[in-house]
Amino acid sequence: MKKAKRLMFLFLALTMVTGVMAGCGKSAPVSEPTASAAPAGTSATPANGEKVTLKLFHNWVNVDEAPYFEDLAKEFESTHSNVDIQIQNVGDPDFKSKLKVMMGASDSPDIFFSWSGEFAYKFIRAGSVWDMTDYVNKDTEWKNSFVQAALNPFTLDGKLCGIPVRLDSKMMVYNKKIFTEQGVEIPKTFEEFLADCQKFKDAGILPIALGNQDPWATCHYLSTFNAECVPEAVRLKDYNFKTGEFTDPGYVQALNMLLELNDKGYFTPNTNSMEFDAARADFLSGKAAMTYMQAIEFKHCVESNIDAGVFSIPAPADAKGNKDWVTGSPDGFMISSKCKNPEVAMELLKLITTKPWQEKMITQLSSPASVVGVHNKDNSNQPMLDTVATYEKAGGFANWLDSDIHSKIAEVYLPGMQDLLNHSITAEELMTKVQQVAKTVQTEAE
C-alpha cells in the first residue's frame, strides 16, 4: 500500500512537471503562522477526522538512506491516524531543477529539503514558504535544543522559515602519526599553517591532498577564506544578489591565499586534473599529511584506520572577517506556503529533531546532528566529536560559497578558481569578472 502511494505521487509529480508552467507575477508575502499553531506536545491533526496528506520531497536516494524517511513516516502516521505522508526523492544532480519546477506549480510539496543560506533565502523572499517564527518561539525548549548558529542560515529579515536537521562542516583533517613524527603542532594562524606545510614538503610528504577536477573543492577553501578576510557585514551584503558588489580587497586576499598554497607546492600536483576521491584516497592511504574534509566523510578515516585529528584553517593575522566561524552549513526542511496543514507538517519536523531520530541521523545517514547533546562516543568517531565541540561554540557558519551566492555568479567564480591555479587569470582579474556579473544579476528577477 505504501509503495502504491509513492508511485501515485510520482505520477502526479511527473504530470505536474510536464503540464504546468511555473507561476509568474509578483510574489505573495511570506505566509504568517496561524493563531491555531499547536503548543508543544499536542496534536495539530484536525479534530473532525479529516484526512491530511503531506507530500515530502527530499534528496536522500541511496539504498541505506531512503529507508530513514520511510520509517519516519510510518512512526508519524502511527500516532497521527488522520495523516498520510507521501514521499518522493530525487538525487542531488536533479534536485534543484526539479524543486524549482515543483514549487512553481499548483501542487507543490508540503515539506521539502533545502540547503540553507541563499538557497533558502530565495524561497523566503518569493513568499514560497511558511513563516514558522511564532510557532518555534512558542516552544522555547525545542528552539533551545538546536545548535543556535544553525538557525541563523534559515532566518531572513527576522523570519525563521526552515528547520535544520543536520549540520555538515568542513575541517582540516590531519594524520596524527605524521604530525607527531615530524614534530608539527596545530597552527594558530595562517602563517603558522604555511610553515607547517613547508615542513611536510621538506620531508618529502605531500602537505594537503586536493582534487579540484570539479572546482567545488577549492570553492570550500574560498568559503573559509572569504569569511576570514571580508568583514561580515560586507560579505553578507555581497552574497545577496540584489546588493552584491564584491569590491572589498578581502576577496582578492582570499584568492591569493588559495593561490599561495598551490604555488608553494602544498596541494596535490596538477590538482585541477585530479579527481576529488582520488586525492582523498591519498590521504587515507597515508601519502598526505592533511586534507580538507566534510564531517560526513569522517567515517572513511575510521574505515582506513587513520588516527585523524581536526582543526579549522586559521585566519591570517591581518584578516578583517570572522575568525571564530566554522565553514559548513546546516540543511533541513522548509514548509511550502501552499501547505494546507503547516502545523501538522511542523510536528513531523519536531519528530525528526527528537533525540532518537537525530541519533539515527548520525548512525544511519552518517550525518552530524543539528541538536545539542546527541553525539557521544557510542555513535560518533573522535573527529566528529571534536568537530561538534568546535561548531557548538562557533560564532556562526560560513556557508558553502556556491550555495550562498547567485548561481550566475557561481558560474563565473568557481571555474575562475581553476583558471587562477593555472595562472591564466589573476585574483584581481577574476574579481573584476565577478563584479561584472554581480552588477548584471542585480537587475534580474529571482
Short mmCIF file of C-alpha atoms in Angstrom, two decimals:
data_model
loop_
_atom_site.label_atom_id
_atom_site.label_comp_id
_atom_site.label_asym_id
_atom_site.label_seq_id
_atom_site.Cartn_x
_atom_site.Cartn_y
_atom_site.Cartn_z
CA MET A 1 0.00 0.00 0.00
CA LYS A 2 2.76 2.44 0.92
CA LYS A 3 4.56 1.66 -2.33
CA ALA A 4 1.39 2.35 -4.28
CA LYS A 5 1.09 5.74 -2.59
CA ARG A 6 4.64 6.61 -3.56
CA LEU A 7 4.03 5.60 -7.19
CA MET A 8 0.83 7.63 -7.33
CA PHE A 9 2.64 10.73 -6.02
CA LEU A 10 5.44 10.18 -8.52
CA PHE A 11 2.87 10.01 -11.34
CA LEU A 12 1.20 13.21 -10.18
CA ALA A 13 4.55 14.97 -9.84
CA LEU A 14 5.62 13.99 -13.35
CA THR A 15 2.27 15.11 -14.74
CA MET A 16 2.71 18.42 -12.96
CA VAL A 17 6.22 18.91 -14.40
CA THR A 18 5.11 18.34 -17.98
CA GLY A 19 1.75 20.06 -17.83
CA VAL A 20 2.11 23.10 -15.62
CA MET A 21 4.36 26.07 -16.15
CA ALA A 22 5.96 27.90 -13.25
CA GLY A 23 3.88 30.74 -11.86
CA CYS A 24 4.78 34.30 -12.65
CA GLY A 25 3.98 37.79 -11.49
CA LYS A 26 4.56 39.45 -8.15
CA SER A 27 5.11 37.02 -5.30
CA ALA A 28 2.85 36.99 -2.26
CA PRO A 29 4.37 37.88 1.10
CA VAL A 30 5.74 35.11 3.30
CA SER A 31 2.84 33.28 4.95
CA GLU A 32 2.44 34.01 8.64
CA PRO A 33 1.71 31.29 11.21
CA THR A 34 -1.94 30.97 12.07
CA ALA A 35 -3.20 31.59 15.56
CA SER A 36 -4.04 27.89 15.87
CA ALA A 37 -0.42 26.75 15.86
CA ALA A 38 -0.29 23.77 18.22
CA PRO A 39 1.57 24.11 21.51
CA ALA A 40 4.40 21.69 22.21
CA GLY A 41 3.27 18.15 22.90
CA THR A 42 -0.20 18.47 21.36
CA SER A 43 -1.51 17.16 18.06
CA ALA A 44 -2.37 19.62 15.32
CA THR A 45 -4.31 16.97 13.37
CA PRO A 46 -7.85 18.23 12.62
CA ALA A 47 -10.24 17.01 15.31
CA ASN A 48 -13.04 16.37 12.80
CA GLY A 49 -11.21 13.33 11.44
CA GLU A 50 -10.46 14.98 8.12
CA LYS A 51 -7.70 13.17 6.24
CA VAL A 52 -4.45 15.13 6.00
CA THR A 53 -1.98 14.42 3.21
CA LEU A 54 1.58 15.69 3.50
CA LYS A 55 3.87 15.48 0.48
CA LEU A 56 7.53 15.20 1.49
CA PHE A 57 10.30 15.82 -1.06
CA HIS A 58 13.95 15.08 -0.22
CA ASN A 59 17.27 14.20 -1.85
CA TRP A 60 18.46 11.14 0.09
CA VAL A 61 18.29 8.39 -2.55
CA ASN A 62 20.89 5.79 -1.57
CA VAL A 63 19.57 2.39 -0.53
CA ASP A 64 20.90 2.88 3.01
CA GLU A 65 19.45 6.40 3.30
CA ALA A 66 15.93 6.43 1.83
CA PRO A 67 14.52 3.95 4.41
CA TYR A 68 15.18 6.54 7.13
CA PHE A 69 12.34 8.68 5.80
CA GLU A 70 10.08 5.69 5.16
CA ASP A 71 10.48 4.69 8.80
CA LEU A 72 9.98 8.28 9.95
CA ALA A 73 6.70 8.46 8.02
CA LYS A 74 5.49 5.17 9.48
CA GLU A 75 6.14 6.29 13.05
CA PHE A 76 4.43 9.63 12.50
CA GLU A 77 1.40 8.01 10.88
CA SER A 78 1.14 5.56 13.77
CA THR A 79 0.50 8.45 16.18
CA HIS A 80 -1.41 10.64 13.72
CA SER A 81 -4.11 8.35 12.34
CA ASN A 82 -5.54 11.03 10.04
CA VAL A 83 -2.22 11.75 8.32
CA ASP A 84 -0.91 10.18 5.13
CA ILE A 85 2.69 11.07 4.21
CA GLN A 86 3.65 10.68 0.56
CA ILE A 87 7.37 10.66 -0.16
CA GLN A 88 9.29 11.47 -3.30
CA ASN A 89 13.05 11.73 -3.60
CA VAL A 90 15.47 12.82 -6.32
CA GLY A 91 19.26 12.83 -6.18
CA ASP A 92 21.36 16.00 -5.96
CA PRO A 93 22.19 16.41 -9.68
CA ASP A 94 18.48 16.90 -10.49
CA PHE A 95 17.06 18.01 -7.15
CA LYS A 96 17.41 21.77 -7.56
CA SER A 97 15.86 21.93 -11.03
CA LYS A 98 13.08 19.51 -10.06
CA LEU A 99 12.25 21.51 -6.93
CA LYS A 100 12.14 24.76 -8.87
CA VAL A 101 9.53 23.34 -11.24
CA MET A 102 7.52 21.77 -8.43
CA MET A 103 7.43 24.94 -6.33
CA GLY A 104 6.14 26.92 -9.31
CA ALA A 105 3.25 24.54 -9.85
CA SER A 106 -0.07 24.38 -8.04
CA ASP A 107 0.63 21.02 -6.40
CA SER A 108 3.94 21.78 -4.71
CA PRO A 109 5.39 19.56 -1.96
CA ASP A 110 4.23 20.47 1.54
CA ILE A 111 7.64 19.80 3.11
CA PHE A 112 10.86 19.91 1.12
CA PHE A 113 14.57 19.57 1.73
CA SER A 114 16.56 22.78 1.49
CA TRP A 115 20.11 23.90 1.84
CA SER A 116 20.46 27.00 3.98
CA GLY A 117 21.75 30.46 3.08
CA GLU A 118 20.90 31.96 -0.28
CA PHE A 119 19.24 28.74 -1.50
CA ALA A 120 16.69 29.09 1.31
CA TYR A 121 16.52 32.88 1.18
CA LYS A 122 15.19 32.93 -2.37
CA PHE A 123 12.13 30.97 -1.22
CA ILE A 124 11.62 33.33 1.71
CA ARG A 125 11.87 36.43 -0.49
CA ALA A 126 9.44 34.91 -3.00
CA GLY A 127 6.84 34.17 -0.33
CA SER A 128 7.00 30.47 -1.19
CA VAL A 129 7.47 29.18 2.35
CA TRP A 130 5.63 29.28 5.65
CA ASP A 131 6.98 31.61 8.32
CA MET A 132 7.42 29.38 11.36
CA THR A 133 8.93 32.05 13.64
CA ASP A 134 6.00 32.32 16.07
CA TYR A 135 5.49 28.57 16.17
CA VAL A 136 9.12 27.91 17.11
CA ASN A 137 9.33 30.81 19.57
CA LYS A 138 6.33 29.42 21.49
CA ASP A 139 8.29 26.24 22.20
CA THR A 140 11.46 27.58 23.80
CA GLU A 141 12.62 24.14 24.92
CA TRP A 142 12.58 22.87 21.34
CA LYS A 143 14.16 26.05 19.99
CA ASN A 144 16.96 25.93 22.55
CA SER A 145 17.70 22.29 21.74
CA PHE A 146 19.31 23.28 18.44
CA VAL A 147 22.86 24.39 17.84
CA GLN A 148 21.84 28.04 17.79
CA ALA A 149 24.19 29.02 14.97
CA ALA A 150 22.30 26.54 12.77
CA LEU A 151 19.07 28.55 12.94
CA ASN A 152 20.55 31.76 11.52
CA PRO A 153 21.15 30.47 7.97
CA PHE A 154 17.40 29.71 7.72
CA THR A 155 16.44 33.17 9.00
CA LEU A 156 15.98 36.25 6.83
CA ASP A 157 14.68 39.65 7.95
CA GLY A 158 13.77 38.15 11.31
CA LYS A 159 11.71 35.33 9.78
CA LEU A 160 12.68 31.73 10.58
CA CYS A 161 11.45 29.61 7.69
CA GLY A 162 13.41 26.38 7.94
CA ILE A 163 14.34 23.73 10.49
CA PRO A 164 17.92 22.38 10.40
CA VAL A 165 18.03 18.60 10.69
CA ARG A 166 21.75 18.06 10.19
CA LEU A 167 24.96 20.04 10.21
CA ASP A 168 27.81 19.44 7.85
CA SER A 169 31.04 21.31 8.30
CA LYS A 170 34.47 21.42 6.74
CA MET A 171 37.55 20.79 8.82
CA MET A 172 41.21 20.29 8.02
CA VAL A 173 41.72 16.63 8.86
CA TYR A 174 45.26 15.59 9.70
CA ASN A 175 47.15 12.35 10.20
CA LYS A 176 48.22 12.39 13.84
CA LYS A 177 51.04 9.90 13.24
CA ILE A 178 52.62 12.06 10.53
CA PHE A 179 52.25 15.22 12.62
CA THR A 180 53.91 13.55 15.59
CA GLU A 181 56.75 12.08 13.55
CA GLN A 182 57.52 15.48 12.01
CA GLY A 183 57.11 17.40 15.27
CA VAL A 184 54.33 19.57 13.86
CA GLU A 185 51.69 21.14 16.09
CA ILE A 186 48.25 22.51 15.27
CA PRO A 187 48.68 26.01 13.75
CA LYS A 188 47.02 29.02 15.33
CA THR A 189 47.48 31.44 12.42
CA PHE A 190 47.52 31.06 8.66
CA GLU A 191 51.19 31.97 8.70
CA GLU A 192 51.88 29.04 11.04
CA PHE A 193 49.78 26.83 8.77
CA LEU A 194 52.01 27.71 5.81
CA ALA A 195 55.11 26.96 7.89
CA ASP A 196 53.72 23.54 8.81
CA CYS A 197 53.04 22.78 5.15
CA GLN A 198 56.63 23.67 4.30
CA LYS A 199 57.93 21.25 6.96
CA PHE A 200 55.99 18.41 5.37
CA LYS A 201 57.13 19.34 1.88
CA ASP A 202 60.78 19.47 3.02
CA ALA A 203 60.34 15.98 4.47
CA GLY A 204 59.03 14.67 1.15
CA ILE A 205 55.44 14.41 2.38
CA LEU A 206 52.52 15.87 0.45
CA PRO A 207 51.11 18.54 2.79
CA ILE A 208 47.50 18.64 1.54
CA ALA A 209 45.64 16.18 -0.68
CA LEU A 210 43.32 18.10 -3.01
CA GLY A 211 41.48 17.02 -6.13
CA ASN A 212 40.00 20.03 -7.93
CA GLN A 213 38.80 18.47 -11.15
CA ASP A 214 35.39 19.68 -10.01
CA PRO A 215 36.02 23.18 -8.61
CA TRP A 216 33.61 22.89 -5.70
CA ALA A 217 36.65 21.50 -3.85
CA THR A 218 38.53 24.82 -3.94
CA CYS A 219 35.18 26.57 -3.53
CA HIS A 220 35.10 25.16 0.00
CA TYR A 221 38.51 26.69 0.70
CA LEU A 222 37.28 30.03 -0.56
CA SER A 223 34.15 29.71 1.57
CA THR A 224 36.55 29.73 4.53
CA PHE A 225 38.94 32.39 3.27
CA ASN A 226 36.21 34.85 2.26
CA ALA A 227 34.64 34.59 5.71
CA GLU A 228 38.03 35.22 7.31
CA CYS A 229 39.16 38.08 5.09
CA VAL A 230 35.98 40.05 4.33
CA PRO A 231 34.09 41.93 7.09
CA GLU A 232 30.88 40.05 7.83
CA ALA A 233 28.51 42.92 7.04
CA VAL A 234 30.19 43.47 3.68
CA ARG A 235 30.22 39.78 2.78
CA LEU A 236 26.54 39.29 3.65
CA LYS A 237 25.64 42.34 1.58
CA ASP A 238 27.63 41.00 -1.37
CA TYR A 239 26.18 37.49 -1.15
CA ASN A 240 22.69 38.98 -1.52
CA PHE A 241 22.44 39.18 -5.31
CA LYS A 242 20.32 42.33 -5.09
CA THR A 243 23.09 44.32 -3.40
CA GLY A 244 26.30 42.42 -4.20
CA GLU A 245 29.37 44.37 -5.39
CA PHE A 246 32.38 42.18 -4.37
CA THR A 247 34.77 45.13 -4.32
CA ASP A 248 36.28 44.57 -0.87
CA PRO A 249 40.03 43.82 -1.05
CA GLY A 250 39.47 40.82 1.22
CA TYR A 251 38.16 38.83 -1.76
CA VAL A 252 41.47 39.24 -3.57
CA GLN A 253 43.33 38.36 -0.37
CA ALA A 254 41.28 35.16 -0.07
CA LEU A 255 42.04 34.11 -3.64
CA ASN A 256 45.72 34.79 -3.15
CA MET A 257 45.71 32.58 -0.03
CA LEU A 258 44.43 29.76 -2.21
CA LEU A 259 46.98 30.54 -4.90
CA GLU A 260 49.85 30.60 -2.41
CA LEU A 261 49.01 27.12 -1.15
CA ASN A 262 49.08 25.86 -4.71
CA ASP A 263 52.15 27.73 -5.94
CA LYS A 264 54.27 26.64 -2.99
CA GLY A 265 53.52 23.02 -3.79
CA TYR A 266 51.35 22.31 -0.78
CA PHE A 267 48.43 20.91 -2.79
CA THR A 268 48.41 17.74 -4.86
CA PRO A 269 50.40 18.43 -8.06
CA ASN A 270 48.21 19.23 -11.08
CA THR A 271 45.26 19.46 -8.72
CA ASN A 272 42.87 20.66 -11.42
CA SER A 273 43.31 17.31 -13.16
CA MET A 274 42.89 15.22 -10.00
CA GLU A 275 39.55 13.72 -9.04
CA PHE A 276 38.40 14.55 -5.53
CA ASP A 277 38.01 10.91 -4.48
CA ALA A 278 41.47 10.01 -5.77
CA ALA A 279 43.08 12.81 -3.75
CA ARG A 280 41.17 11.79 -0.65
CA ALA A 281 42.43 8.23 -1.15
CA ASP A 282 46.00 9.58 -1.00
CA PHE A 283 45.29 10.95 2.46
CA LEU A 284 43.53 7.79 3.60
CA SER A 285 46.49 5.69 2.47
CA GLY A 286 48.94 7.83 4.46
CA LYS A 287 50.51 9.64 1.49
CA ALA A 288 49.43 13.11 2.62
CA ALA A 289 49.52 14.86 5.97
CA MET A 290 46.18 16.66 5.61
CA THR A 291 43.03 17.03 3.55
CA TYR A 292 40.04 19.38 3.79
CA MET A 293 37.15 17.06 4.61
CA GLN A 294 33.46 17.33 5.37
CA ALA A 295 32.17 15.82 8.59
CA ILE A 296 30.03 13.34 6.65
CA GLU A 297 33.29 11.90 5.26
CA PHE A 298 34.97 11.20 8.60
CA LYS A 299 33.79 7.60 8.52
CA HIS A 300 36.37 6.95 5.80
CA CYS A 301 39.16 7.73 8.27
CA VAL A 302 37.85 5.07 10.64
CA GLU A 303 37.44 2.56 7.82
CA SER A 304 41.03 3.22 6.71
CA ASN A 305 42.45 3.02 10.26
CA ILE A 306 43.74 6.58 10.08
CA ASP A 307 44.21 8.17 13.50
CA ALA A 308 42.81 11.55 12.48
CA GLY A 309 42.50 14.88 14.19
CA VAL A 310 40.73 18.02 13.03
CA PHE A 311 41.22 21.79 13.15
CA SER A 312 39.80 24.85 11.45
CA ILE A 313 42.12 26.57 8.98
CA PRO A 314 43.27 29.61 10.94
CA ALA A 315 42.95 33.14 9.60
CA PRO A 316 45.83 35.43 8.64
CA ALA A 317 46.94 37.83 11.35
CA ASP A 318 45.61 40.83 9.42
CA ALA A 319 42.28 39.27 8.43
CA LYS A 320 39.25 41.52 8.88
CA GLY A 321 36.47 38.94 8.82
CA ASN A 322 35.19 36.29 11.22
CA LYS A 323 37.95 34.25 12.84
CA ASP A 324 35.73 32.04 15.01
CA TRP A 325 33.28 30.81 12.39
CA VAL A 326 33.09 27.26 11.09
CA THR A 327 32.87 26.57 7.39
CA GLY A 328 29.85 24.48 6.59
CA SER A 329 26.14 24.58 6.52
CA PRO A 330 23.07 23.29 8.24
CA ASP A 331 20.48 21.86 5.92
CA GLY A 332 16.98 20.77 6.65
CA PHE A 333 13.38 21.27 5.63
CA MET A 334 11.05 24.11 4.77
CA ILE A 335 7.25 24.13 4.54
CA SER A 336 5.51 25.45 1.44
CA SER A 337 3.23 28.45 1.85
CA LYS A 338 0.68 26.37 -0.07
CA CYS A 339 0.64 23.68 2.62
CA LYS A 340 -2.93 23.36 3.98
CA ASN A 341 -1.81 21.99 7.35
CA PRO A 342 1.52 23.63 8.24
CA GLU A 343 1.11 22.88 11.96
CA VAL A 344 0.91 19.16 11.20
CA ALA A 345 3.98 19.50 9.00
CA MET A 346 5.78 21.18 11.89
CA GLU A 347 5.00 18.19 14.11
CA LEU A 348 6.79 15.96 11.60
CA LEU A 349 9.81 18.26 11.74
CA LYS A 350 9.68 18.10 15.52
CA LEU A 351 9.81 14.31 15.31
CA ILE A 352 12.88 14.27 13.06
CA THR A 353 14.70 16.54 15.52
CA THR A 354 13.97 14.43 18.59
CA LYS A 355 16.95 12.65 20.14
CA PRO A 356 16.11 9.14 18.82
CA TRP A 357 15.75 10.33 15.24
CA GLN A 358 18.79 12.59 15.47
CA GLU A 359 20.79 9.58 16.71
CA LYS A 360 19.58 7.66 13.66
CA MET A 361 20.66 10.65 11.56
CA ILE A 362 24.17 10.06 12.87
CA THR A 363 24.31 6.29 12.62
CA GLN A 364 22.09 5.59 9.62
CA LEU A 365 22.87 8.63 7.45
CA SER A 366 26.40 9.38 8.76
CA SER A 367 25.23 12.97 9.17
CA PRO A 368 26.07 15.28 12.11
CA ALA A 369 23.03 16.18 14.19
CA SER A 370 21.58 19.68 14.45
CA VAL A 371 20.51 19.17 18.06
CA VAL A 372 22.83 19.65 21.03
CA GLY A 373 23.81 16.70 23.21
CA VAL A 374 23.14 13.89 20.75
CA HIS A 375 26.69 12.99 19.73
CA ASN A 376 28.60 10.67 22.05
CA LYS A 377 31.36 8.04 21.92
CA ASP A 378 28.85 5.31 21.16
CA ASN A 379 27.53 6.88 17.95
CA SER A 380 30.34 9.16 16.76
CA ASN A 381 34.04 8.87 15.95
CA GLN A 382 36.56 11.17 17.61
CA PRO A 383 36.97 13.58 14.65
CA MET A 384 33.21 14.03 14.67
CA LEU A 385 33.14 14.68 18.41
CA ASP A 386 35.93 17.24 18.07
CA THR A 387 34.11 18.93 15.19
CA VAL A 388 30.83 19.08 17.11
CA ALA A 389 32.65 20.67 20.05
CA THR A 390 34.05 23.26 17.64
CA TYR A 391 30.82 24.26 15.92
CA GLU A 392 28.70 24.24 19.08
CA LYS A 393 30.74 27.20 20.34
CA ALA A 394 31.36 28.83 16.95
CA GLY A 395 30.18 32.35 16.26
CA GLY A 396 28.41 31.19 13.12
CA PHE A 397 28.64 29.19 9.90
CA ALA A 398 30.36 30.32 6.73
CA ASN A 399 28.08 28.65 4.22
CA TRP A 400 29.30 26.89 1.08
CA LEU A 401 30.07 29.71 -1.34
CA ASP A 402 28.30 28.13 -4.30
CA SER A 403 25.09 27.77 -2.24
CA ASP A 404 25.33 31.26 -0.78
CA ILE A 405 25.65 33.33 -3.95
CA HIS A 406 23.58 33.70 -7.10
CA SER A 407 24.03 30.76 -9.47
CA LYS A 408 25.23 33.02 -12.31
CA ILE A 409 27.92 34.47 -10.07
CA ALA A 410 28.95 30.95 -9.05
CA GLU A 411 29.23 30.01 -12.74
CA VAL A 412 32.00 32.62 -13.04
CA TYR A 413 33.57 32.32 -9.60
CA LEU A 414 34.10 28.53 -9.42
CA PRO A 415 35.76 27.84 -12.78
CA GLY A 416 37.70 31.05 -12.22
CA MET A 417 39.43 29.36 -9.29
CA GLN A 418 40.72 26.69 -11.65
CA ASP A 419 41.95 29.39 -14.02
CA LEU A 420 43.63 31.09 -11.08
CA LEU A 421 45.56 27.93 -10.16
CA ASN A 422 46.51 27.51 -13.82
CA HIS A 423 47.81 31.12 -13.88
CA SER A 424 45.56 32.03 -16.79
CA ILE A 425 43.96 34.76 -14.66
CA THR A 426 44.96 36.81 -11.63
CA ALA A 427 42.95 37.23 -8.45
CA GLU A 428 42.23 40.84 -9.40
CA GLU A 429 41.06 39.87 -12.88
CA LEU A 430 38.78 37.15 -11.53
CA MET A 431 37.17 39.53 -9.06
CA THR A 432 36.60 42.04 -11.86
CA LYS A 433 34.62 39.34 -13.69
CA VAL A 434 32.69 38.54 -10.52
CA GLN A 435 31.90 42.23 -10.03
CA GLN A 436 30.60 42.49 -13.59
CA VAL A 437 28.24 39.52 -13.31
CA ALA A 438 27.13 40.68 -9.85
CA LYS A 439 26.08 44.00 -11.37
CA THR A 440 24.15 42.16 -14.09
CA VAL A 441 22.15 39.89 -11.79
CA GLN A 442 21.05 42.83 -9.62
CA THR A 443 18.58 43.74 -12.33
CA GLU A 444 17.18 40.21 -12.69
CA ALA A 445 14.17 38.62 -11.00
CA GLU A 446 14.58 35.78 -8.51
#
